[in-house]
mmCIF file of C-alpha atoms in Angstrom:
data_model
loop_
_atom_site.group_PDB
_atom_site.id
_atom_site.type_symbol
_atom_site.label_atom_id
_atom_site.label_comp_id
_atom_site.label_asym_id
_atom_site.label_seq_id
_atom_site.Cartn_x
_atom_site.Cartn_y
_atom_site.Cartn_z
ATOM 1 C CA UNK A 1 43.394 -91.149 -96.763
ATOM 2 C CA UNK A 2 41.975 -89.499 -93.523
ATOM 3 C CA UNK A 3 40.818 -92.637 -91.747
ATOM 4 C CA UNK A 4 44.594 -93.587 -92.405
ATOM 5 C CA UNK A 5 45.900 -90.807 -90.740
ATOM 6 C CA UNK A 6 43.085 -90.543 -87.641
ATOM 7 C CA UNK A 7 45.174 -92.903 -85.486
ATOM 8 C CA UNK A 8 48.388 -90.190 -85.516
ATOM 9 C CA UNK A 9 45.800 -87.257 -84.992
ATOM 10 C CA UNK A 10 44.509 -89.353 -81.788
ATOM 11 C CA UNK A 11 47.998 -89.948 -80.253
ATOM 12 C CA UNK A 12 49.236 -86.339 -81.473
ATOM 13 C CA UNK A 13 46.019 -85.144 -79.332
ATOM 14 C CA UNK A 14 46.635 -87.268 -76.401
ATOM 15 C CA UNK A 15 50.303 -86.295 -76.289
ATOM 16 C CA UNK A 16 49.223 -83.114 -76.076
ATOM 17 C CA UNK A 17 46.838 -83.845 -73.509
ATOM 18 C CA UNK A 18 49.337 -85.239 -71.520
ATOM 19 C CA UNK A 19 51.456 -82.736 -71.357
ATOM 20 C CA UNK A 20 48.941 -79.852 -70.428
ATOM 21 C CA UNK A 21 48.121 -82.143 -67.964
ATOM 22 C CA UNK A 22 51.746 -82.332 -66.641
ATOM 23 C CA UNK A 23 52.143 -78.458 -66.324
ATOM 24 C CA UNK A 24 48.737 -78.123 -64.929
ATOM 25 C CA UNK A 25 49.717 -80.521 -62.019
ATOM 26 C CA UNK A 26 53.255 -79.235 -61.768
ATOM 27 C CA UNK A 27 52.099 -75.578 -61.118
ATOM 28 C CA UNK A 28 49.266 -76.850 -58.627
ATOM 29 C CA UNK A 29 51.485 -78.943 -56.403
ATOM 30 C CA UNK A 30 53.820 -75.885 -56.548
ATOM 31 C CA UNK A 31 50.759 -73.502 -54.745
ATOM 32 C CA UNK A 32 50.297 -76.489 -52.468
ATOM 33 C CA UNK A 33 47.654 -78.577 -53.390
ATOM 34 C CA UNK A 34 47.980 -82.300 -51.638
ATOM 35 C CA UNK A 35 49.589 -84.863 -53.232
ATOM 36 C CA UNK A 36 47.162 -87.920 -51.931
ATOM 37 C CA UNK A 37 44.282 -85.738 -52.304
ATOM 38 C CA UNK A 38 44.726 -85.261 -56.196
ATOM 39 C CA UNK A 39 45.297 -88.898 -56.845
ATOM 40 C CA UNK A 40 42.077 -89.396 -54.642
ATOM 41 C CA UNK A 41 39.653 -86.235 -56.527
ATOM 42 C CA UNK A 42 41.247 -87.090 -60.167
ATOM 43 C CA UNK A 43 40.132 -90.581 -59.722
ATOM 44 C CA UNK A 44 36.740 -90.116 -58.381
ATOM 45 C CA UNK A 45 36.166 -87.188 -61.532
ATOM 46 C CA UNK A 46 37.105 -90.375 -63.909
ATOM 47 C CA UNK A 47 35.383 -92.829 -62.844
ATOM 48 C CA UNK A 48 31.832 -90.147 -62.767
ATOM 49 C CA UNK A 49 33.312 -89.404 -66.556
ATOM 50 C CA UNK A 50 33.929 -93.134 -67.683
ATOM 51 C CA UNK A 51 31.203 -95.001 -65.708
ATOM 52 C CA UNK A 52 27.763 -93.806 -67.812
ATOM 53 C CA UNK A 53 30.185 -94.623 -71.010
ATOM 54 C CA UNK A 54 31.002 -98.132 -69.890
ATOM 55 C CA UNK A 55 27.382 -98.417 -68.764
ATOM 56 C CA UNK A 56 25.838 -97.677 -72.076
ATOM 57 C CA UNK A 57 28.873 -99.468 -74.399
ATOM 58 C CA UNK A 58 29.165 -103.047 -72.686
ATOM 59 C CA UNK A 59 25.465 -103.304 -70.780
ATOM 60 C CA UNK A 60 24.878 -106.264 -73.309
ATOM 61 C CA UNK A 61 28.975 -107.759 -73.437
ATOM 62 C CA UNK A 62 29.719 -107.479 -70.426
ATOM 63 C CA UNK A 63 31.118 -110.610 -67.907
ATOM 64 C CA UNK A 64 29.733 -111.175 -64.423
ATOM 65 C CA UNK A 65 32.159 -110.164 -62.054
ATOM 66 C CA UNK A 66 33.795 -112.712 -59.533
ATOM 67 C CA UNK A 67 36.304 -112.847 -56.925
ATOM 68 C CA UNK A 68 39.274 -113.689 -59.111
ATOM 69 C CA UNK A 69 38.430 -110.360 -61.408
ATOM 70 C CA UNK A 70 37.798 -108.159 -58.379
ATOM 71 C CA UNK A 71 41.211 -109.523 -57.252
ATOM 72 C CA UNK A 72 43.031 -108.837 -60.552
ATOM 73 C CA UNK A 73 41.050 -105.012 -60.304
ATOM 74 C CA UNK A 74 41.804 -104.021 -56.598
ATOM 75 C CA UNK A 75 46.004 -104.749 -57.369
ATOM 76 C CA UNK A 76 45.250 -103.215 -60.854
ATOM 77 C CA UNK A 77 43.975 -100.114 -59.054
ATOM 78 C CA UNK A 78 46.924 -100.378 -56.739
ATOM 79 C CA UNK A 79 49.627 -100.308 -58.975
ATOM 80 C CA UNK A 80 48.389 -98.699 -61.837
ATOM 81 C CA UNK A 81 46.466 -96.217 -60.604
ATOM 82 C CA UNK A 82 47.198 -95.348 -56.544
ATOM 83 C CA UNK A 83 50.996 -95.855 -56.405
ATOM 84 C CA UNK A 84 51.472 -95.292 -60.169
ATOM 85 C CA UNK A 85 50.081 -91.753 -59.635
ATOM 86 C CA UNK A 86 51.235 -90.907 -56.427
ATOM 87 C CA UNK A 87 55.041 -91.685 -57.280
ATOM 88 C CA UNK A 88 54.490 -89.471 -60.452
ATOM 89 C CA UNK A 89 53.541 -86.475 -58.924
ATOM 90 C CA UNK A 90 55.796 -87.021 -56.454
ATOM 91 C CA UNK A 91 59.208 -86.804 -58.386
ATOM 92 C CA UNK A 92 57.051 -84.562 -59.979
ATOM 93 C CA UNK A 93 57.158 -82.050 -57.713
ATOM 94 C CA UNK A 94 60.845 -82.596 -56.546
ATOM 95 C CA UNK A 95 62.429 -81.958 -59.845
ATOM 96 C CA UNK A 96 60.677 -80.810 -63.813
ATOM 97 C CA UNK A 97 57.989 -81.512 -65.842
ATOM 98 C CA UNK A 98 60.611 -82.203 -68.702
ATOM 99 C CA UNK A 99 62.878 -84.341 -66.203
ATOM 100 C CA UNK A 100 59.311 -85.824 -65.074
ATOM 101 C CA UNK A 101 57.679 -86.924 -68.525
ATOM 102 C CA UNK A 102 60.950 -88.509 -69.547
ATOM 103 C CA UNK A 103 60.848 -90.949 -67.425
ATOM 104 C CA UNK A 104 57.853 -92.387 -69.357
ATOM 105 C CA UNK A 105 59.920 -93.757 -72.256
ATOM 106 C CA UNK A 106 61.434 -95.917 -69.696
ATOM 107 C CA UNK A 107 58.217 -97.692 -69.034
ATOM 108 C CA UNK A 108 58.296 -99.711 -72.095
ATOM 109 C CA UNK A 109 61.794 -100.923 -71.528
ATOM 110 C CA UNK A 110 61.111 -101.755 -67.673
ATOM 111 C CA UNK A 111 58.201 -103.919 -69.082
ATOM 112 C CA UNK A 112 60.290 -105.980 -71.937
ATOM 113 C CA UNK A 113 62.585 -106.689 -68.835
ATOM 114 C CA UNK A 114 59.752 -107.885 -66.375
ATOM 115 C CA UNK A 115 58.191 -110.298 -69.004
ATOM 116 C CA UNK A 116 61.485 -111.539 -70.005
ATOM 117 C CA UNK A 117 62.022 -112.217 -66.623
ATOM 118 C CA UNK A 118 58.682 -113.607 -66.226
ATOM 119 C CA UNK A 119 58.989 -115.732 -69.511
ATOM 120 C CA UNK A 120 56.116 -114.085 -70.723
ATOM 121 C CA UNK A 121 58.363 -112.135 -73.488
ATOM 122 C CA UNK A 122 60.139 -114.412 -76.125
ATOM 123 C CA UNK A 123 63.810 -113.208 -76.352
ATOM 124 C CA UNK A 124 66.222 -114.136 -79.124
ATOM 125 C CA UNK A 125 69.633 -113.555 -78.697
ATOM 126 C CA UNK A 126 70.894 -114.779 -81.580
ATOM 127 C CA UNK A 127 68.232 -112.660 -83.837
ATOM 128 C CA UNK A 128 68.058 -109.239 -85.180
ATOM 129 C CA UNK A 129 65.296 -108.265 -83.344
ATOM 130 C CA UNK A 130 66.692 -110.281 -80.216
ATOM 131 C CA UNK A 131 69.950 -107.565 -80.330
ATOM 132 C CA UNK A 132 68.201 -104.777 -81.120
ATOM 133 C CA UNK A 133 65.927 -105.346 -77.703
ATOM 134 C CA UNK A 134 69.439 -105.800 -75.908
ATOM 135 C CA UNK A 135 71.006 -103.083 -77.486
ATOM 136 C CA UNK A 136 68.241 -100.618 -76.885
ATOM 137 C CA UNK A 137 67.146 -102.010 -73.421
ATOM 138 C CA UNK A 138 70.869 -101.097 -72.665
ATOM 139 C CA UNK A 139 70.963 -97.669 -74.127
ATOM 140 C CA UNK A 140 67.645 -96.774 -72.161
ATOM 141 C CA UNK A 141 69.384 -97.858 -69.051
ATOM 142 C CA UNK A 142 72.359 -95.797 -70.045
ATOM 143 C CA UNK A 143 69.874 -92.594 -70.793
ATOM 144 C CA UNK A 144 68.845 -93.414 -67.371
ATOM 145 C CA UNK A 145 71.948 -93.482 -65.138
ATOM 146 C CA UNK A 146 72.826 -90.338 -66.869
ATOM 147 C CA UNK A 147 69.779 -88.451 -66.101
ATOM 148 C CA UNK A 148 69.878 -89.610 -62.478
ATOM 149 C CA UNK A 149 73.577 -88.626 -62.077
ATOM 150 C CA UNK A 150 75.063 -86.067 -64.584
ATOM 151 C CA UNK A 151 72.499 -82.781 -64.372
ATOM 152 C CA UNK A 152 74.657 -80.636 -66.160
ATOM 153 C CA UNK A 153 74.725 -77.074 -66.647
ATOM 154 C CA UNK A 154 71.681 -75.346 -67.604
ATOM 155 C CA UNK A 155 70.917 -74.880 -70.918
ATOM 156 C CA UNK A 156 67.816 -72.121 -70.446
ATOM 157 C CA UNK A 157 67.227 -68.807 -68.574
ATOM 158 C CA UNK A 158 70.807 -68.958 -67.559
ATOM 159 C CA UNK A 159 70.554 -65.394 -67.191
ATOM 160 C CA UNK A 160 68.018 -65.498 -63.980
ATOM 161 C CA UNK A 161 69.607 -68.901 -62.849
ATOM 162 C CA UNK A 162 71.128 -66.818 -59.977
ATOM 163 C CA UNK A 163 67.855 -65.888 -59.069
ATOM 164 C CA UNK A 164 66.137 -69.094 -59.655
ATOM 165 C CA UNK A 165 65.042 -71.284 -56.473
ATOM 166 C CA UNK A 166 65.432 -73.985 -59.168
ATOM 167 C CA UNK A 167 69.721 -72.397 -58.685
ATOM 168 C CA UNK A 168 69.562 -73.425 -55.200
ATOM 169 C CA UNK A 169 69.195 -77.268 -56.292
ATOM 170 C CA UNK A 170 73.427 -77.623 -56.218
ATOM 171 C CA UNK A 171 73.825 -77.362 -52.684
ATOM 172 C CA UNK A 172 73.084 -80.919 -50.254
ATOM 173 C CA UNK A 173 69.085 -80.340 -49.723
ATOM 174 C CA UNK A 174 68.674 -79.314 -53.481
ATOM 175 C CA UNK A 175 70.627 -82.799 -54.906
ATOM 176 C CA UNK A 176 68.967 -84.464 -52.228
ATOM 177 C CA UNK A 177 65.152 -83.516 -53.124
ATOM 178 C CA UNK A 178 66.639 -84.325 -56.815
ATOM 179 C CA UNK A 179 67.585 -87.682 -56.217
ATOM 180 C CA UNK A 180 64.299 -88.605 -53.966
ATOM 181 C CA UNK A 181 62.713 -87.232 -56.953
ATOM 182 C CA UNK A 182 64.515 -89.345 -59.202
ATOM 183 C CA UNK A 183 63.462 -92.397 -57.099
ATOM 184 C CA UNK A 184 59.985 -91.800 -57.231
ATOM 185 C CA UNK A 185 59.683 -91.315 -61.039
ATOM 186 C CA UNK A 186 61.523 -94.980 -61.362
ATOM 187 C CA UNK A 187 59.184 -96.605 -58.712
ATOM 188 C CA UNK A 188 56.298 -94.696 -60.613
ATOM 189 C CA UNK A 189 57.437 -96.981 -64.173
ATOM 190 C CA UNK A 190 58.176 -100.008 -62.332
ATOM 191 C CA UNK A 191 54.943 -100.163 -61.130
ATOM 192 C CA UNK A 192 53.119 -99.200 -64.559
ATOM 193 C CA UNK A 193 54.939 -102.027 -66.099
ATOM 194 C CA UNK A 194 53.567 -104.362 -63.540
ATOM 195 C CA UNK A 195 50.378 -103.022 -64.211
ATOM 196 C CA UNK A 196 50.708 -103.290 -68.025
ATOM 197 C CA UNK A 197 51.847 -106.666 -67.404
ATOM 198 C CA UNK A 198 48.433 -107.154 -65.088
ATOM 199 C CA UNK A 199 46.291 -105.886 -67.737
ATOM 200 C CA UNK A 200 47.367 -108.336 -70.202
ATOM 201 C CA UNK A 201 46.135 -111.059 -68.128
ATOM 202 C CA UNK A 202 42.843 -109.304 -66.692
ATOM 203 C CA UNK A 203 41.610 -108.036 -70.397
ATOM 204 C CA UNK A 204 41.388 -112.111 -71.413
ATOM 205 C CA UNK A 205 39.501 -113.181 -68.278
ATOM 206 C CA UNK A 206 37.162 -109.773 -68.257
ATOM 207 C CA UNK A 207 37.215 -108.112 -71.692
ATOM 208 C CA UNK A 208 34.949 -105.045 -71.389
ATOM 209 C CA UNK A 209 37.658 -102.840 -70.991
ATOM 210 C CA UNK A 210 35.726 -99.591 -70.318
ATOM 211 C CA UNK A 211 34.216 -100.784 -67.611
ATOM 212 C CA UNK A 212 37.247 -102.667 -66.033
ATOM 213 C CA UNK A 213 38.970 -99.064 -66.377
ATOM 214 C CA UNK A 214 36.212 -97.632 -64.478
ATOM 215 C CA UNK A 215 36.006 -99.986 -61.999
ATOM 216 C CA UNK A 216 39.781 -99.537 -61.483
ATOM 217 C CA UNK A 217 39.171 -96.155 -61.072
ATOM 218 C CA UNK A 218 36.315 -96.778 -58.416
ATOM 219 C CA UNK A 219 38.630 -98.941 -56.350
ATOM 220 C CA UNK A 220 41.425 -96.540 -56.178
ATOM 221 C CA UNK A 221 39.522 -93.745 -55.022
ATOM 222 C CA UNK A 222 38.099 -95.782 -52.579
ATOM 223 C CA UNK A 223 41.771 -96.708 -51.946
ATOM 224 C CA UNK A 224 43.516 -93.121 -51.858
ATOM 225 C CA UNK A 225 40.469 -91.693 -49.805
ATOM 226 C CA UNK A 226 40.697 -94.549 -46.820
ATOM 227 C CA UNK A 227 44.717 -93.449 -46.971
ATOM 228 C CA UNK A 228 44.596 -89.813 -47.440
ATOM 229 C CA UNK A 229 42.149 -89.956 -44.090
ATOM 230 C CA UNK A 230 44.486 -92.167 -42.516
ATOM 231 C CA UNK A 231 47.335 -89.552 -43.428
ATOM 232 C CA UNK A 232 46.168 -86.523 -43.090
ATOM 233 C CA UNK A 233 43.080 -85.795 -40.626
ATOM 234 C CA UNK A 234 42.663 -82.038 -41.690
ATOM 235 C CA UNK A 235 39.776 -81.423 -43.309
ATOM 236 C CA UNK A 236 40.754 -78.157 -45.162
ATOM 237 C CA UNK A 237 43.190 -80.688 -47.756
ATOM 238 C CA UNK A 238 40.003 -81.477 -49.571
ATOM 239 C CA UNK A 239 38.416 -77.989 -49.487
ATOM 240 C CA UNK A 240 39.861 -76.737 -53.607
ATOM 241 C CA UNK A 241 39.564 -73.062 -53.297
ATOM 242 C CA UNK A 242 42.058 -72.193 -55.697
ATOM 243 C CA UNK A 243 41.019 -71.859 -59.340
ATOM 244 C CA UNK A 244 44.100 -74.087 -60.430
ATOM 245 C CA UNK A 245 43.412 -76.331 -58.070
ATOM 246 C CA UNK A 246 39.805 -76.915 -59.132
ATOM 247 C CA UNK A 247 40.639 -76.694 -63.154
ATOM 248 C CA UNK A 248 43.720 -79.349 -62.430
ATOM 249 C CA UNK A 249 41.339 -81.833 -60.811
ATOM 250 C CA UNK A 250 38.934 -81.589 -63.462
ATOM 251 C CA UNK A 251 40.967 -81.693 -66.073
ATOM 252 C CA UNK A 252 43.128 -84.499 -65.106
ATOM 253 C CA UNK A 253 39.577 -86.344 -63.980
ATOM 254 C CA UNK A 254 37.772 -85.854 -67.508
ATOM 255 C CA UNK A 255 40.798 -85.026 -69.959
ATOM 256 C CA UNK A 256 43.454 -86.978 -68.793
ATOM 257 C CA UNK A 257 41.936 -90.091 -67.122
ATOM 258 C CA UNK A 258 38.886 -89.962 -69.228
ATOM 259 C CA UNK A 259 39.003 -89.026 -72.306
ATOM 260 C CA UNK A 260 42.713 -89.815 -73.052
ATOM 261 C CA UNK A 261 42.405 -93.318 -72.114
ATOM 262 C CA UNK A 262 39.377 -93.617 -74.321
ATOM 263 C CA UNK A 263 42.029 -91.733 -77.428
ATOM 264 C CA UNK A 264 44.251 -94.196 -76.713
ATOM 265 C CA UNK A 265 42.254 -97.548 -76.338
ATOM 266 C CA UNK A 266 40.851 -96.611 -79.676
ATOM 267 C CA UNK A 267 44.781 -95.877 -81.133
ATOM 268 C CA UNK A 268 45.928 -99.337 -79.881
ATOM 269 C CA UNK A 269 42.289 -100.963 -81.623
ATOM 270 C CA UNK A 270 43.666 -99.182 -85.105
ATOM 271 C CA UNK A 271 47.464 -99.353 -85.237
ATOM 272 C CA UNK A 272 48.174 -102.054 -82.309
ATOM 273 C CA UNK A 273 50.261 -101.321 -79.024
ATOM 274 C CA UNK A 274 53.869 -100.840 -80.911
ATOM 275 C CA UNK A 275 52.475 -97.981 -82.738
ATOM 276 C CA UNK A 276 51.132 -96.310 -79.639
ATOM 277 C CA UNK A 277 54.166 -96.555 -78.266
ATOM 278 C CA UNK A 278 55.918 -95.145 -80.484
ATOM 279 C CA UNK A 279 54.565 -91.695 -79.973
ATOM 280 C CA UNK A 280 55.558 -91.593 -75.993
ATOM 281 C CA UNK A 281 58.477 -89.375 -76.894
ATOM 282 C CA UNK A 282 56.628 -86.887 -78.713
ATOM 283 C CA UNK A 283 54.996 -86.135 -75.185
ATOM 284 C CA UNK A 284 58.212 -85.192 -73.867
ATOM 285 C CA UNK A 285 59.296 -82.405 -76.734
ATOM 286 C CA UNK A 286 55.539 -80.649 -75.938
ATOM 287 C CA UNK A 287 56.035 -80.699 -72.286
ATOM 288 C CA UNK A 288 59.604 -79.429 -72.764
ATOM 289 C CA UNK A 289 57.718 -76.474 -75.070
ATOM 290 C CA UNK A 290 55.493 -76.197 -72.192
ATOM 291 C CA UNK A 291 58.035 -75.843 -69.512
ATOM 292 C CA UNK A 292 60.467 -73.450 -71.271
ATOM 293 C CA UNK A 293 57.896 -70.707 -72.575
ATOM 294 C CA UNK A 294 55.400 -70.881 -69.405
ATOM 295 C CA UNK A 295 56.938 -72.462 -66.315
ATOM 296 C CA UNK A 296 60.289 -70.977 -67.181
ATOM 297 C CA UNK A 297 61.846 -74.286 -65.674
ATOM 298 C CA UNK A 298 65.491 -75.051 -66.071
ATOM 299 C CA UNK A 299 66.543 -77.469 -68.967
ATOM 300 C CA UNK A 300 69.766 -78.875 -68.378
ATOM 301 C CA UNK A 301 72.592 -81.211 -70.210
ATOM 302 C CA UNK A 302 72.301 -84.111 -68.411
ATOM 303 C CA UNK A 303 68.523 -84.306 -68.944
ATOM 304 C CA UNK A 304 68.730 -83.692 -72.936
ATOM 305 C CA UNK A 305 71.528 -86.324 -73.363
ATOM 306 C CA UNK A 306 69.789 -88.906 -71.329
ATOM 307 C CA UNK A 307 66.707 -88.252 -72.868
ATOM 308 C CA UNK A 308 68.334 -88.732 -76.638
ATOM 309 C CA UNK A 309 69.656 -92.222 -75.290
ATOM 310 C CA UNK A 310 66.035 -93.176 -73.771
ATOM 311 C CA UNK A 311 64.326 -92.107 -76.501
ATOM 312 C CA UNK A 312 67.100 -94.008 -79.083
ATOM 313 C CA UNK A 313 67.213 -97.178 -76.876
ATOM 314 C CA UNK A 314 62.908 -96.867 -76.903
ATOM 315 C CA UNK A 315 62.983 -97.261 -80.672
ATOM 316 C CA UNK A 316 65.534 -99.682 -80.733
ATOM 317 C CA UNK A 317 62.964 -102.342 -78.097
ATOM 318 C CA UNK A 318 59.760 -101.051 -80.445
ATOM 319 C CA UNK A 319 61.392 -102.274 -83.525
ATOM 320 C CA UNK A 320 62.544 -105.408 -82.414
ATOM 321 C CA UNK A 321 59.152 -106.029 -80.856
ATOM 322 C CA UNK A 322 57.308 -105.441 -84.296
ATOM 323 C CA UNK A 323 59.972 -107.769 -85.881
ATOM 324 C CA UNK A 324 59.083 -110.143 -83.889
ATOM 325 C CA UNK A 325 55.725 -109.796 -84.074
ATOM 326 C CA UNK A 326 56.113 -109.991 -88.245
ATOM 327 C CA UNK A 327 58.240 -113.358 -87.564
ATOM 328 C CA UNK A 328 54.989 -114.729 -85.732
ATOM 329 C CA UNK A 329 52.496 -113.746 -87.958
ATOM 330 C CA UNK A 330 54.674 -115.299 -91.082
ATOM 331 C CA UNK A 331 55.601 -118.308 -89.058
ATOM 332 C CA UNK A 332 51.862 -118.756 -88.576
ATOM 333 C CA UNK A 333 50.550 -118.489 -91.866
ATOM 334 C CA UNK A 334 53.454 -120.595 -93.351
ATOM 335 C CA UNK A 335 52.465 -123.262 -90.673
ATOM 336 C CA UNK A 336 48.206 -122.444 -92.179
ATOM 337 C CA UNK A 337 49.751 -123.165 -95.577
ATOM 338 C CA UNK A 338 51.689 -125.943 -94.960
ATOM 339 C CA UNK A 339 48.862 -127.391 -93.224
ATOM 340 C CA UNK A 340 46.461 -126.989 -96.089
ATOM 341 C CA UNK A 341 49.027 -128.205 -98.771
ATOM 342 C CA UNK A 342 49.214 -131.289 -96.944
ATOM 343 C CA UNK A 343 45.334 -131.962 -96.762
ATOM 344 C CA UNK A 344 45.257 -131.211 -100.406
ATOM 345 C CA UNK A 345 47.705 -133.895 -100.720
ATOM 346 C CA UNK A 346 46.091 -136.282 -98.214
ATOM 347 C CA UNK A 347 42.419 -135.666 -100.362
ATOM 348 C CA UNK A 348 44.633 -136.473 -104.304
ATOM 349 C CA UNK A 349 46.064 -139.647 -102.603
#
């Protein structure tokens, strides 16, 4: 019974992971702490954390490396780690951690879309499973336009709203920083997706995913360091005197990067990618937790009733993605048995 129920322990621990990690970033951009610069440190922490794991775990599996896999890595490392990051804590910073982490349910959505797009998604209209990725794909887009446009009265600390900078967001600057911050977080899942879609290519040509992930990591510190110097020339942006600072670095390096990539590889091995998925939302009612009882952040309307359509139209794609990977599977082994009925039949005759 417990190796049955390991997989939800794993995903209920890096959901929580996740959204520590979320508050811990949100308070340390807050006291200052350079955007650029934690993309650049958290990446450098993971790869130290991942590379002696990778090392020791594929030494005997793993593929030489050419040009064609160091191309699929450094645009892996772009979009999936560099911008990916960067736009995160970006709209991270302009608006909340709750408003922030909802945005991830869109991710799987954005990425039915692209494949469809890309034919590399089958998509039945006629089906079941065909209208219930339509219907949800919709709905998610729906959750979306909402969140980006309706905010909505607050529904927490109403009392201290008055004296709330977070108040202050319903005057021109305040909407503005809002909507920038709304842009970022959608550029942050568009370019996840694309790097979700990258991955599926680059795990068939270079399987050993550990290291892969810390080569990724590598490239993109490499990457954020060469632009954080182009940036910003002041020297004191890498100096981390601040306790958060230092303990946000770290733990997005080793925690977040590190050791809840290695959770979730091993969830997807289990339970496959659908079930994964599925616990996304979960993230956002822990940071929402989070962000009520210790960043006393504003919740308001608009974000709750976008985030019930998101989280809706999520379920809706995830089911009509397992149907349809069912309708394979059967297909397949009725087209097995078929196959060996007829040499049975070939061998009497």
């Amino acid at each position: 019974m417990w190796v049955e129920w390991r997989p939800v322990v794993g995903m209920l621990a890096f959901d929580l992971i996740t959204a520590v990690m979320t508050a811990l970033v949100k308070k340390a951009l807050e006291r200052g702490l350079d955007r650029l610069v934690l993309v650049t440190l958290r990446q450098l922490v993971a790869t130290i954390f991942l590379a002696p794991i990778a090392y020791f775990k594929e030494r005997s599996t793993r593929p030489k490396l050419t040009l064609e896999i160091l191309a699929y890595l450094f645009f892996s490392a772009v979009f999936g780690a560099a911008l990916s990051q960067y736009t995160f804590f970006y709209g991270l910073q302009y608006t909340t951690a709750t408003f922030a982490i909802t945005f991830i349910n869109l991710s799987p959505v954005l990425t039915f879309l692209i494949a469809v797009v890309l034919r590399m998604e089958p998509l039945k209209v006629k089906s079941m499973a065909g209208a219930a990725k339509i219907t949800g794909t919709l709905m998610s887009l729906a959750g979306l336009l909402l969140l980006t446009l309706y905010k909505g009265v607050p529904l927490t600390h109403q009392a201290a709203t008055a004296l709330s900078p977070a108040a202050h967001n319903t005057d021109g600057g305040g909407n503005r920083s809002w909507m920038l911050g709304t842009m970022a977080l959608l550029a942050n899942c568009m370019f996840f997706s694309f790097w979700l879609l990258l991955q599926t290519r680059l795990t068939k040509k270079y399987p050993a995913i550990y290291s892969s992930t810390a080569l990724m990591f590598f490239i993109s510190t490499l990457q954020g360091g060469v632009l954080t110097v182009a940036v910003e020339r002041r020297a004191s942006l890498w100096m981390l005197t601040d306790k958060l600072e230092i303990i946000t670095v770290l733990y997005a390096g080793i925690i977040g990067s590190g050791a809840g990539y290695l959770i979730m590889t091993w969830c997807v091995e289990k339970k496959g990618p659908v079930f994964t998925a599925a616990f996304i939302p979960i993230i956002q009612i822990m940071v929402a937790t989070i962000d009520f009882f210790f960043l006393h952040e504003q919740i308001y309307l608009g974000s709750v009733l976008g985030s019930v359509l998101m989280v809706l139209g999520l379920y809706l794609v995830l089911w009509g993605k397992k149907r349809d990977e069912e309708s394979s599977v059967s297909c397949a082994t009725n087209k097995q048995l078929d196959e060996e009925a007829d040499n049975v039949q070939a061998v009497k005759l």
